[in-house]
Amino acid sequence: MCGLDVKVEDERVTLIRGNKDDVWTKGYLCPKGSALGHLHHDPDRLTTPMIRDGEEWREVTWEEAFQRCEELIHPIVEQHGPSALTAFVGNPAGHSYSLSRYLSQMIGPSGMPHIYSAGTVDQWPKNVTSILLYGNQWLIPAPDIARTDYWLLMGGNPHASGGSLMSTPDALGQIEAIRARGGKVVVVDPRRTKTADVADEWIGIQPGTDAAWLLAIINVLFEEGHVTLGHLEGMVEDLDAIEIACKDFTPESVASLTRVPAETTRRIAGEIAAASAASIYGRIGLCNQEFGTLASWLIDVLGIVSGHFDRPGTLMFANPVPFPLGWLASTKVNGMPEFGKWQSRVRGAPEVLGQVPASCLAEEIMAPGPGQIRCLINVAANPAISVPDSARLEAALPHLDAFIAIDNYLNETTKFAHVILPGPSPLEVPHFDDLLWAFATRSVGKWSEPIFPLDRPDEWEILIRLGQILAGKHDADTDVAAIDDAWFSMLCQATGIDPAKALPLYDHGGPERMIDWSIRVGAFGDRYGERDGVTLEDFKAAPDGLDFGPAVPRAEEAVCTPDGKIHLAHEYLLSDLPRLRARLDASVDGMVLVSRRHLRSKNSWLHNVRVLVKGKDRCTLLMHPEDGARLAIADGSTARISSEAGSILAPVELSDEMLPGVVCLPHGWGHDKEGTRLSVAREHAGVNNNLLAPGDFVDTLSGNAAVNGIPVEVVPA
Ligand SMILES: Nc1nc2c(c(=O)[nH]1)N[C@H]1C(S)=C(S)[C@@H](COP(=O)(O)OP(=O)(O)OC[C@H]3O[C@@H](n4cnc5c(=O)[nH]c(N)nc54)[C@H](O)[C@@H]3O)O[C@H]1N2
Ligand SMILES: Nc1nc2c(c(=O)[nH]1)N[C@H]1C(S)=C(S)[C@@H](COP(=O)(O)OP(=O)(O)OC[C@H]3O[C@@H](n4cnc5c(=O)[nH]c(N)nc54)[C@H](O)[C@@H]3O)O[C@H]1N2
Ligand SMILES: [Mo]
């Protein structure tokens, strides 16, 4: 989403800078953006499809590659039917218009009963709370930090991540600005991050206990008469149930569990009540934990009951320029979700919003019987590293009869594939960000032309062709344009546009036509001439982007529950409170592990880009000096870290930024595997922290992985 100025000489990118005239980022840029040229020119990046024969990889034509997919997939479909097929969808699908808009065109025709995704190691708890509270799983309110005077930031570290489910340029600059205008920023995290360093206050919290702490704050608001719904009065139900739910959770009763002194909790409650516009925000640290759904839910509840919701400076619903495809669904039309409609075959894990924990995939590949997974389509994911209990998945992948990867690297996951179909580099495709504008509190849109031509199929076409092969058809018979037209027509109909009117306006299909559609049916679009508004042409004429201003209160328009109201206390959510309540009486002891991110990484990849990995080793175990002294572990020495799932070695960095009793490893490392093509990453291999994450350690309500708060033992190695 950052505006880039890309300088190209003789077909090579020589410099990338932040575009000062960009209406959104105004010159701000993180190191990932400035390294896109290096990524593009990385000699290890795949640009030709590859087929594996035993240990050997062979570059082939696209026709041969799809032919091979057919040979591998058709016998499985014939003998076992679609229940033997699945897909794993990874994070970069969210950055790519082509992948995210066309995934359904692979999954739908294939008939695969369900898929796995990085979503259950990420935001699944938030999806659950959003569908229950607002009627759509992707209607997730974002903190309006540009206008807030109080930012309570829990389990997020924008210094590294740039912000997540909160699209903003220069989050640290925003913190400075909040403080400069007399506001306050409080960071709640087991680690005193670099974000905490620029904030006013850091509150060190025991991992996994945020829900209890948030209940205690809400308790104080009720006790002290600070509960106010403001303009949402009449739209919010179940306030009484919330008051009852937080009764047992007082600042005093949660103090030993959370390790937050009662007076701090009371003071923060008072500060939230007194703030004129507070943004309450929780991110990956609140989702990827044992009580992920409760914590994610209570973030919104706290915002709503303190009157800090749907107003400038508080949690707000975005009003994005491109219409989010995910917003088409609503519980008003489809009814409230049922959870646990089916269970996973082996573990019996209940389905939540159509998925079970990503860690289930390993056993679904290994366990024989009807429904055994024999074919995996891996789309922009590296689950051999990113999924909990990754050693089991890594051991399972070679057992697949057909493993097709759409990926740009031969890495820890794709090395097991039978066929790799490479996607384009970001500089070879047009870009109009889509998904992430749904979490921004400004309405902006920007179009970028591709910088280099693409001389091979783009990913949307790959997905369409694979979808037909999975449906048992011959690739040679696939009419990509016809399927694309049908998909486009369906979307037109779903948004009240006559396809017969829209289709003739375009001389070609693909993502660009979809972008135009999403702009035209979006908040500021012309609805194909029904009203005054913008089209893609307007953005093409404005390379620095078009800005339609800050978010406006729109809960009434956005919420799409059956009765249009926000029901704060759904039974499904309340049902998990006794489990949390029981923790208040348990004592906290032993060491726990949390994850962290790095500014110059993106999960498990970008480690093959030299400018992004050079410098000192980043894959270290952070540990408080007191723990180091107690365990006789010196700074710079190697420790053995063991959990129920596995045991690994890592160099130790003693630092008082950790809460004693909590250790921290980054995720996404472990590039020392044989058979990959990652020459730079291999030199900076690090170790995979998901070897320590037990696959069944999940947030009960969402099935989301609890990769934070893992009980571990640490000893000198
Ligand atoms: N322990 C622990 N585990 C975690 C987390 C954690 O905090 N701690 N975080 C979790 C989170 S939030 C996430 S999102 C997941 C991420 O999990 P994944 O999505 O599985 O992992 P990534 O490292 O993002 O893998 C991206 C893959 O996409 C490929 N790729 C990059 N760009 C493109 C492209 O344009 N097209 C295609 N086709 N491929 C591309 C890369 O080569 C790489 O193989 O990890 C999760 N795992
Ligand atoms: N540069 C860069 N940017 C990224 C990524 C990247 O890898 N590199 N990954 C992207 C992805 S996929 C995502 S999902 C986002 C995530 O964005 P963020 O949520 O900002 O992710 P992190 O930087 O991992 O920060 C999570 C914080 O939660 C804390 N934490 C852990 N457990 C708990 C807990 O129980 N309670 C509390 N209160 N805090 C806890 C950790 O110590 C850590 O500081 O970042 C995205 N942006
Ligand atoms: Mo993520």
PDB file of C-alpha atoms in Angstrom, residues 3 47 76 83 107 118 133 171 266 298 329 432-433 471 478 485 493 550 584 614 666 681 686 688:
ATOM      1  CA  GLY A   3       3.563   4.600  -2.778  1.00  0.00           C
ATOM      2  CA  THR A  47       9.888 -17.843 -13.396  1.00  0.00           C
ATOM      3  CA  ILE A  76      -7.229 -39.251  -7.632  1.00  0.00           C
ATOM      4  CA  SER A  83     -12.944 -35.385  -0.740  1.00  0.00           C
ATOM      5  CA  ILE A 107     -11.887 -24.094  -5.186  1.00  0.00           C
ATOM      6  CA  ALA A 118      -2.928 -19.299   7.284  1.00  0.00           C
ATOM      7  CA  LEU A 133     -21.374  -8.979  16.425  1.00  0.00           C
ATOM      8  CA  ALA A 171       2.361   3.814  12.604  1.00  0.00           C
ATOM      9  CA  ARG A 266      -8.209   0.784  37.530  1.00  0.00           C
ATOM     10  CA  LEU A 298     -13.569  -7.970  24.409  1.00  0.00           C
ATOM     11  CA  ALA A 329     -22.086 -12.264   2.729  1.00  0.00           C
ATOM     12  CA  PHE A 432      -4.702  -1.931  -6.848  1.00  0.00           C
ATOM     13  CA  ASP A 433      -4.805  -2.898  -3.232  1.00  0.00           C
ATOM     14  CA  ALA A 471     -13.033 -30.848 -11.729  1.00  0.00           C
ATOM     15  CA  THR A 478     -10.499 -24.930 -20.581  1.00  0.00           C
ATOM     16  CA  ASP A 485     -16.750 -13.763 -17.933  1.00  0.00           C
ATOM     17  CA  GLN A 493     -25.514  -9.697 -10.456  1.00  0.00           C
ATOM     18  CA  PRO A 550     -11.397  10.033   6.609  1.00  0.00           C
ATOM     19  CA  LEU A 584      -8.127 -17.115  38.043  1.00  0.00           C
ATOM     20  CA  LYS A 614      22.317  -8.995   6.275  1.00  0.00           C
ATOM     21  CA  PRO A 666      10.696 -14.974  15.841  1.00  0.00           C
ATOM     22  CA  ALA A 681      18.329 -17.694   3.225  1.00  0.00           C
ATOM     23  CA  GLY A 686      17.756 -19.693  11.952  1.00  0.00           C
ATOM     24  CA  ASN A 688      11.706 -22.793  13.136  1.00  0.00           C
TER      25      ASN A 688
END
